[in-house]
Short mmCIF file of C-alpha atoms and ligand atoms in Angstrom, two decimals:
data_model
loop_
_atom_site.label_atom_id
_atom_site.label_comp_id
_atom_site.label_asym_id
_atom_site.label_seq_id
_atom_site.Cartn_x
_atom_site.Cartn_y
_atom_site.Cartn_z
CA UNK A 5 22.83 -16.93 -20.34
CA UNK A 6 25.30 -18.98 -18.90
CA UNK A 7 23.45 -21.91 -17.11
CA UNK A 8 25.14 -24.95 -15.81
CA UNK A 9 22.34 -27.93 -14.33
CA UNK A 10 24.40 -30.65 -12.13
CA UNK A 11 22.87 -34.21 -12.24
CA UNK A 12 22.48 -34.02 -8.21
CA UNK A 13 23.76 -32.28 -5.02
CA UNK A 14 26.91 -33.86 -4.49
CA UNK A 15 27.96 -32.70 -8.31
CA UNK A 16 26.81 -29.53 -7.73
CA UNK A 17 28.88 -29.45 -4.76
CA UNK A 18 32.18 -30.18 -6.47
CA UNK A 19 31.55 -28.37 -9.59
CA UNK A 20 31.03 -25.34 -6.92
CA UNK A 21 34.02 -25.94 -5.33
CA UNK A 22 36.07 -26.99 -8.20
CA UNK A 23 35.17 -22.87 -9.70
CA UNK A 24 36.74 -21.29 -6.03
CA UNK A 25 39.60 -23.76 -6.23
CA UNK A 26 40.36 -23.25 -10.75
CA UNK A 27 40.11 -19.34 -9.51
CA UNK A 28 43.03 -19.64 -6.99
CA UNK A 29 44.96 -22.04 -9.31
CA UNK A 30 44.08 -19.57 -11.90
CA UNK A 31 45.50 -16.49 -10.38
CA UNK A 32 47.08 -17.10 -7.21
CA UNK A 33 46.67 -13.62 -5.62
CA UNK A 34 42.78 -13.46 -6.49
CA UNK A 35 40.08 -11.51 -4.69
CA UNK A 36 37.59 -13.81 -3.72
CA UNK A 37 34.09 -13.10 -2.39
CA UNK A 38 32.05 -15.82 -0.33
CA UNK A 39 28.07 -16.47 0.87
CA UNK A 40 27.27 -18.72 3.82
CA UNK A 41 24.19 -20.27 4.21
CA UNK A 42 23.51 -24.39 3.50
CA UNK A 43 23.74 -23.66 -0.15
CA UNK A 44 27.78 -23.35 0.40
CA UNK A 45 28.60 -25.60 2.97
CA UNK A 46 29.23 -28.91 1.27
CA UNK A 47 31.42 -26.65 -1.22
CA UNK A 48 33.71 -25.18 1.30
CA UNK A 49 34.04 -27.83 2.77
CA UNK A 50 35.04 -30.02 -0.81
CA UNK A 51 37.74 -26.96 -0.86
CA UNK A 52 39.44 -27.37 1.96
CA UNK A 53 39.76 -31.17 1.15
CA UNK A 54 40.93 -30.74 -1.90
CA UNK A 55 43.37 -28.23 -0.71
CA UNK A 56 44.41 -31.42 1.73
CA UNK A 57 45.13 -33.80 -1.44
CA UNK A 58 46.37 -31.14 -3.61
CA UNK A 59 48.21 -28.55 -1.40
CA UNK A 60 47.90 -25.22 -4.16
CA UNK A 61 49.17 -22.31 -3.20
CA UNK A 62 47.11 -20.39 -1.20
CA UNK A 63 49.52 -17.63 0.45
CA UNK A 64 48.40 -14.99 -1.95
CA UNK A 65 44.45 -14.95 -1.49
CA UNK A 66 42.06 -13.02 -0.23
CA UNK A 67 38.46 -14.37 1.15
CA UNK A 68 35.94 -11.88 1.91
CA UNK A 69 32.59 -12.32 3.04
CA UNK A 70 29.58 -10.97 1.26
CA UNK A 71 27.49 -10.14 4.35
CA UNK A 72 27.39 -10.24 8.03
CA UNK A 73 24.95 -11.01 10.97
CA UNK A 74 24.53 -7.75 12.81
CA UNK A 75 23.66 -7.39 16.38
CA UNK A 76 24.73 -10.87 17.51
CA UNK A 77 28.60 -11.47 18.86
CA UNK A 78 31.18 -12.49 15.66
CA UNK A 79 31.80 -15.76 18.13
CA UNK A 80 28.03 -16.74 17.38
CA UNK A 81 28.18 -20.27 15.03
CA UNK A 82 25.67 -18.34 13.24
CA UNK A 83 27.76 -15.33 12.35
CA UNK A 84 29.10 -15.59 8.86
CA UNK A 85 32.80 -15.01 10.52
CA UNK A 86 32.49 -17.93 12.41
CA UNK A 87 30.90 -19.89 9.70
CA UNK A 88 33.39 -19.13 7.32
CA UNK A 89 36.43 -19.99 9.57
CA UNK A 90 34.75 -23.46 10.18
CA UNK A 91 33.74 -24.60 6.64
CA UNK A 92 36.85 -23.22 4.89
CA UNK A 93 39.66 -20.61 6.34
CA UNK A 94 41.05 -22.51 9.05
CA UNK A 95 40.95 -25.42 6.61
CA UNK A 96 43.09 -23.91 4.76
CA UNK A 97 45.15 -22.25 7.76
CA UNK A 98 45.17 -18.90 6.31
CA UNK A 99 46.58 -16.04 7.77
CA UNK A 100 44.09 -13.34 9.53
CA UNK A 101 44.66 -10.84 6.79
CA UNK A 102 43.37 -13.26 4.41
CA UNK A 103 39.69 -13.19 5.34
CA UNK A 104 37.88 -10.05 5.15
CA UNK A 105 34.63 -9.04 6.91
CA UNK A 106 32.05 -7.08 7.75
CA UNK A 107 31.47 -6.37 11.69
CA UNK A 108 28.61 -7.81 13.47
CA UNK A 109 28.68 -4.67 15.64
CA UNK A 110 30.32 -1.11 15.23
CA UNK A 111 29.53 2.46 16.50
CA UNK A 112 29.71 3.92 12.77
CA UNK A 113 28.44 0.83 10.43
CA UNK A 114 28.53 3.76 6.88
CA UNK A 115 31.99 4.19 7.89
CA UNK A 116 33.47 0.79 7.99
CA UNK A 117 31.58 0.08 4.84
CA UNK A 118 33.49 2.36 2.73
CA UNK A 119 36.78 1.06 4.25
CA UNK A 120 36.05 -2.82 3.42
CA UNK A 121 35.08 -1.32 -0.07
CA UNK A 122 38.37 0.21 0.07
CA UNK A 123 40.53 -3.00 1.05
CA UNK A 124 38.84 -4.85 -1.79
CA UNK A 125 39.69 -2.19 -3.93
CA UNK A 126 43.68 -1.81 -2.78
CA UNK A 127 43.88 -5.66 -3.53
CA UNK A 128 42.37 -5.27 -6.86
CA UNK A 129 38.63 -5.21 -6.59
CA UNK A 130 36.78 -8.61 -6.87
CA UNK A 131 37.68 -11.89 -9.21
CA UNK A 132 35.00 -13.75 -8.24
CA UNK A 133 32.36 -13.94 -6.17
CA UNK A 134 29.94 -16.50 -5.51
CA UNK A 135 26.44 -15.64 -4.59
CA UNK A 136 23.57 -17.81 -2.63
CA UNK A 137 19.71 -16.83 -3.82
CA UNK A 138 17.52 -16.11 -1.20
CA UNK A 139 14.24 -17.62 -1.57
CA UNK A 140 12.81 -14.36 -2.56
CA UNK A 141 14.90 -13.58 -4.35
CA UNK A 142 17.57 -11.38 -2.07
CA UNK A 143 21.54 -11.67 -2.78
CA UNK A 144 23.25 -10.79 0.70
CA UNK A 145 21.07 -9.25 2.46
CA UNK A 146 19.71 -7.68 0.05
CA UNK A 147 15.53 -7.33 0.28
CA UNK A 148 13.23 -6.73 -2.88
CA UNK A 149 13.06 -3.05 -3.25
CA UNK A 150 16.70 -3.11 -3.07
CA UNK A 151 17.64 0.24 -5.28
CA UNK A 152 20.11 -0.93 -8.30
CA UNK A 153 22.31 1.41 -7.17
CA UNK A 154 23.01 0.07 -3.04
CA UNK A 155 26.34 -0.07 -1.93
CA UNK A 156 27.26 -1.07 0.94
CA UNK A 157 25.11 -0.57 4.07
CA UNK A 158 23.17 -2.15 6.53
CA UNK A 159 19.82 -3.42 6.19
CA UNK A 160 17.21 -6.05 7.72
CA UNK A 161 17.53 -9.31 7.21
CA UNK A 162 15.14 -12.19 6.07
CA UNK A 163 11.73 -12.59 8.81
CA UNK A 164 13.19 -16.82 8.36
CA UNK A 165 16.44 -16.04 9.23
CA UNK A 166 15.66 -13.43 12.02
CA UNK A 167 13.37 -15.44 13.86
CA UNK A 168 16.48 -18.71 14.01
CA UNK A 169 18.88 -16.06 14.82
CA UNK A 170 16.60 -14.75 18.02
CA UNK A 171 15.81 -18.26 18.71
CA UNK A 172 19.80 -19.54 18.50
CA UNK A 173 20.99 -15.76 20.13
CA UNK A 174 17.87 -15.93 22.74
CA UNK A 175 17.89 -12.23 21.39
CA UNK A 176 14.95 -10.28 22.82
CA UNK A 177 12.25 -9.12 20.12
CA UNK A 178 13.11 -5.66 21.42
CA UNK A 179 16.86 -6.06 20.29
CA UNK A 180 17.44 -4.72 16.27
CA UNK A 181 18.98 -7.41 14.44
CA UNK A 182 19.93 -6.75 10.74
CA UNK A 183 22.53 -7.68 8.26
CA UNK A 184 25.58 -5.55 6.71
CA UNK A 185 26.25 -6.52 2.83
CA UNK A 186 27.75 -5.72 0.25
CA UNK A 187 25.16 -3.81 -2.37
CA UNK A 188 23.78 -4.67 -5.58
CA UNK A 189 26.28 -2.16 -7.39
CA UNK A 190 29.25 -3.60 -5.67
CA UNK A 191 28.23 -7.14 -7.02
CA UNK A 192 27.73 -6.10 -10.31
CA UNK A 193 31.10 -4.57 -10.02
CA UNK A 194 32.80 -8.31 -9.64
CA UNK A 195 34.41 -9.54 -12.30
CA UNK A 196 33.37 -13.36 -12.45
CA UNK A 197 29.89 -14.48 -10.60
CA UNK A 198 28.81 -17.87 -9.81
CA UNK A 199 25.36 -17.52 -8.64
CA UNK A 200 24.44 -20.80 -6.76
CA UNK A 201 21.30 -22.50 -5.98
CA UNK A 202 20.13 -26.15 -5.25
CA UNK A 203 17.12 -27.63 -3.58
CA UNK A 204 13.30 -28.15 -4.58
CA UNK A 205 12.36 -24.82 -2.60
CA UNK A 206 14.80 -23.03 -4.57
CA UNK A 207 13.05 -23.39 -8.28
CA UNK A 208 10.74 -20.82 -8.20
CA UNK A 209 12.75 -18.50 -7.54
CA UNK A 210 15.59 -19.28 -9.82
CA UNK A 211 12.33 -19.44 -12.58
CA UNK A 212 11.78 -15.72 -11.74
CA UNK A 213 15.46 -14.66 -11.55
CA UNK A 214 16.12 -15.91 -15.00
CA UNK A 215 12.90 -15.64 -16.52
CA UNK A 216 11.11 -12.78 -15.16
CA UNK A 217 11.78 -8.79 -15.93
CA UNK A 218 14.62 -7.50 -14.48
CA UNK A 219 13.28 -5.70 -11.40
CA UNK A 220 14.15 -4.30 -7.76
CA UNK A 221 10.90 -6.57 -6.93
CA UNK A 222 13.50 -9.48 -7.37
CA UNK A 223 17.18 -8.31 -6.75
CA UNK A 224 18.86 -11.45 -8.21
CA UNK A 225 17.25 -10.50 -11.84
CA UNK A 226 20.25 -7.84 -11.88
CA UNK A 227 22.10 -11.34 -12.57
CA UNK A 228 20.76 -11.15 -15.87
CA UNK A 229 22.83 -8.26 -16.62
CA UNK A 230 26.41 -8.85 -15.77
CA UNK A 231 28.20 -10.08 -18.78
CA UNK A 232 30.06 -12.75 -16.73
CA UNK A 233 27.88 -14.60 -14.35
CA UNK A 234 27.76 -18.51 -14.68
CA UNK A 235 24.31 -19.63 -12.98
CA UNK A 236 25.13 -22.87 -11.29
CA UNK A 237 21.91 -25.69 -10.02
CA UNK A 238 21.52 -28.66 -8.77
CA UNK A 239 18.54 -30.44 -10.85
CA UNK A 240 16.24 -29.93 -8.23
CA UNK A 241 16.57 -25.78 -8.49
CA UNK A 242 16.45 -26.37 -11.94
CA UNK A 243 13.09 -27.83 -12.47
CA UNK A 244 11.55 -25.06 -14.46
CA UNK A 245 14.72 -23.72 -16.52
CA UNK A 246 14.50 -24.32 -20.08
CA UNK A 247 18.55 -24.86 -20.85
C1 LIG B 153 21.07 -15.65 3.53
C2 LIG B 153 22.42 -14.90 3.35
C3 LIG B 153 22.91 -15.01 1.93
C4 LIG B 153 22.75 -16.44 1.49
C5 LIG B 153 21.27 -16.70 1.27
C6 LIG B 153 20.92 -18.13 0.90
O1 LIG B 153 20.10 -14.79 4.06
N1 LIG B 153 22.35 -13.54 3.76
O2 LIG B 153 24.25 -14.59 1.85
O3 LIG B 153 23.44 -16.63 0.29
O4 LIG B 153 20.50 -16.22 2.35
O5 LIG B 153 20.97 -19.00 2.02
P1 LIG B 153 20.79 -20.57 1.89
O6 LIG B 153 21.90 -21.07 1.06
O7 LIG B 153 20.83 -21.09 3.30
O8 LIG B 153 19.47 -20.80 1.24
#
């Protein structure tokens, strides 16, 4: 497997951003798939500086997001949308078209699944995509018992994450709040992944993603299958890899 262990955050960081910013330079027109969360932040953000010193072009990509908040407005700071557009897109003052994503609310959610599918696939399907690990074990929102075969669709999201999101949204318990992602068959359908973890609370999981069977119980051990997916941690995730 293809396991790279950064001395500490801040090279992790860069060597993160460093793979988004090599894929643009790389193929100017690329497909590029993102995660949001506080795994990414510090990278997006290293891209959009670097994009400051180093001005590449950047009139050809597409950004897409991997998942989406559903139920809450796409003006929440929470929303991936919104997240995305202040870590990175308007950093790089790219042009609406440029960013694709998944609503936060829509009268026929199956439908506008199979059309983002769709734009991904007119531009070319995905060049890379870069993946945060849940801490058990989810990719998007993607829960264990995830079927191999997902696609798109809209699911539930983390208990964690739902109970900040009610808190932030002061969204009544009686108010559905899920998450809209990508599936496990569209990721394995990318054709670069750069899983990313760092953090302490992170190794256990990355122990069972890259040790354990490969099982719905634990939907990033798919990871182990894809013949090009670099596995990128911080020392601290990295604790109980043998590399
Ligand atoms: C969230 C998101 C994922 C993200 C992951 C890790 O629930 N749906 O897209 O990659 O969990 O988040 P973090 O980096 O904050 O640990």
């Amino acid at each position: 497997m293809n396991i790279t262990i950064c001395d500490d955050e801040r090279r992790f960081d860069i060597t993160a951003a460093n793979r988004i910013v090599g894929q643009i330079m790389s193929k100017p027109d690329s497909v590029i798939g993102l995660s949001t969360g506080r795994t990414t932040h510090a990278m997006h953000k290293i891209v959009g500086k670097l994009y400051a010193e180093m001005q590449f072009d950047v009139s050809a990509v597409t950004f897409f997001g991997l998942d989406e908040v559903v139920g809450v407005e796409p003006t929440y700071a929470g929303a991936c949308c919104a997240m995305l557009h202040d870590e990175l897109i308007d950093a790089l003052a790219l042009d609406d078209r440029q960013l694709l994503m998944l609503p936060t609310k829509s009268a026929d959610f199956a439908h506008d699944c199979r059309s983002f599918k769709e734009r991904l696939r007119q531009r070319g399907g995905i060049d890379l995509l870069i993946l945060g690990l849940g801490e058990n074990g989810h990719l998007g929102f993607n829960q264990p018992g995830t079927p191999f075969g997902q696609e798109a669709w809209v699911t539930c999201m983390d208990p964690q994450l739902e109970c900040r999101i009610r808190r932030e949204t002061a969204t009544p318990d009686d108010v559905w709040l899920g998450g809209v992602t990508l599936g496990l068959k569209d990721i394995m359908h990318a054709r670069h992944i750069v899983l990313v973890a760092k953090g302490a609370h992170k190794a256990a999981i990355v122990y069972r993603m890259l040790n354990g069977d490969v099982s719905i119980d634990c939907p990033a051990s798919i990871l182990q299958l894809h013949p090009h997916c670099e596995f990128l941690l911080d020392k601290d995730a990295a604790t109980l890899v043998d590399a």
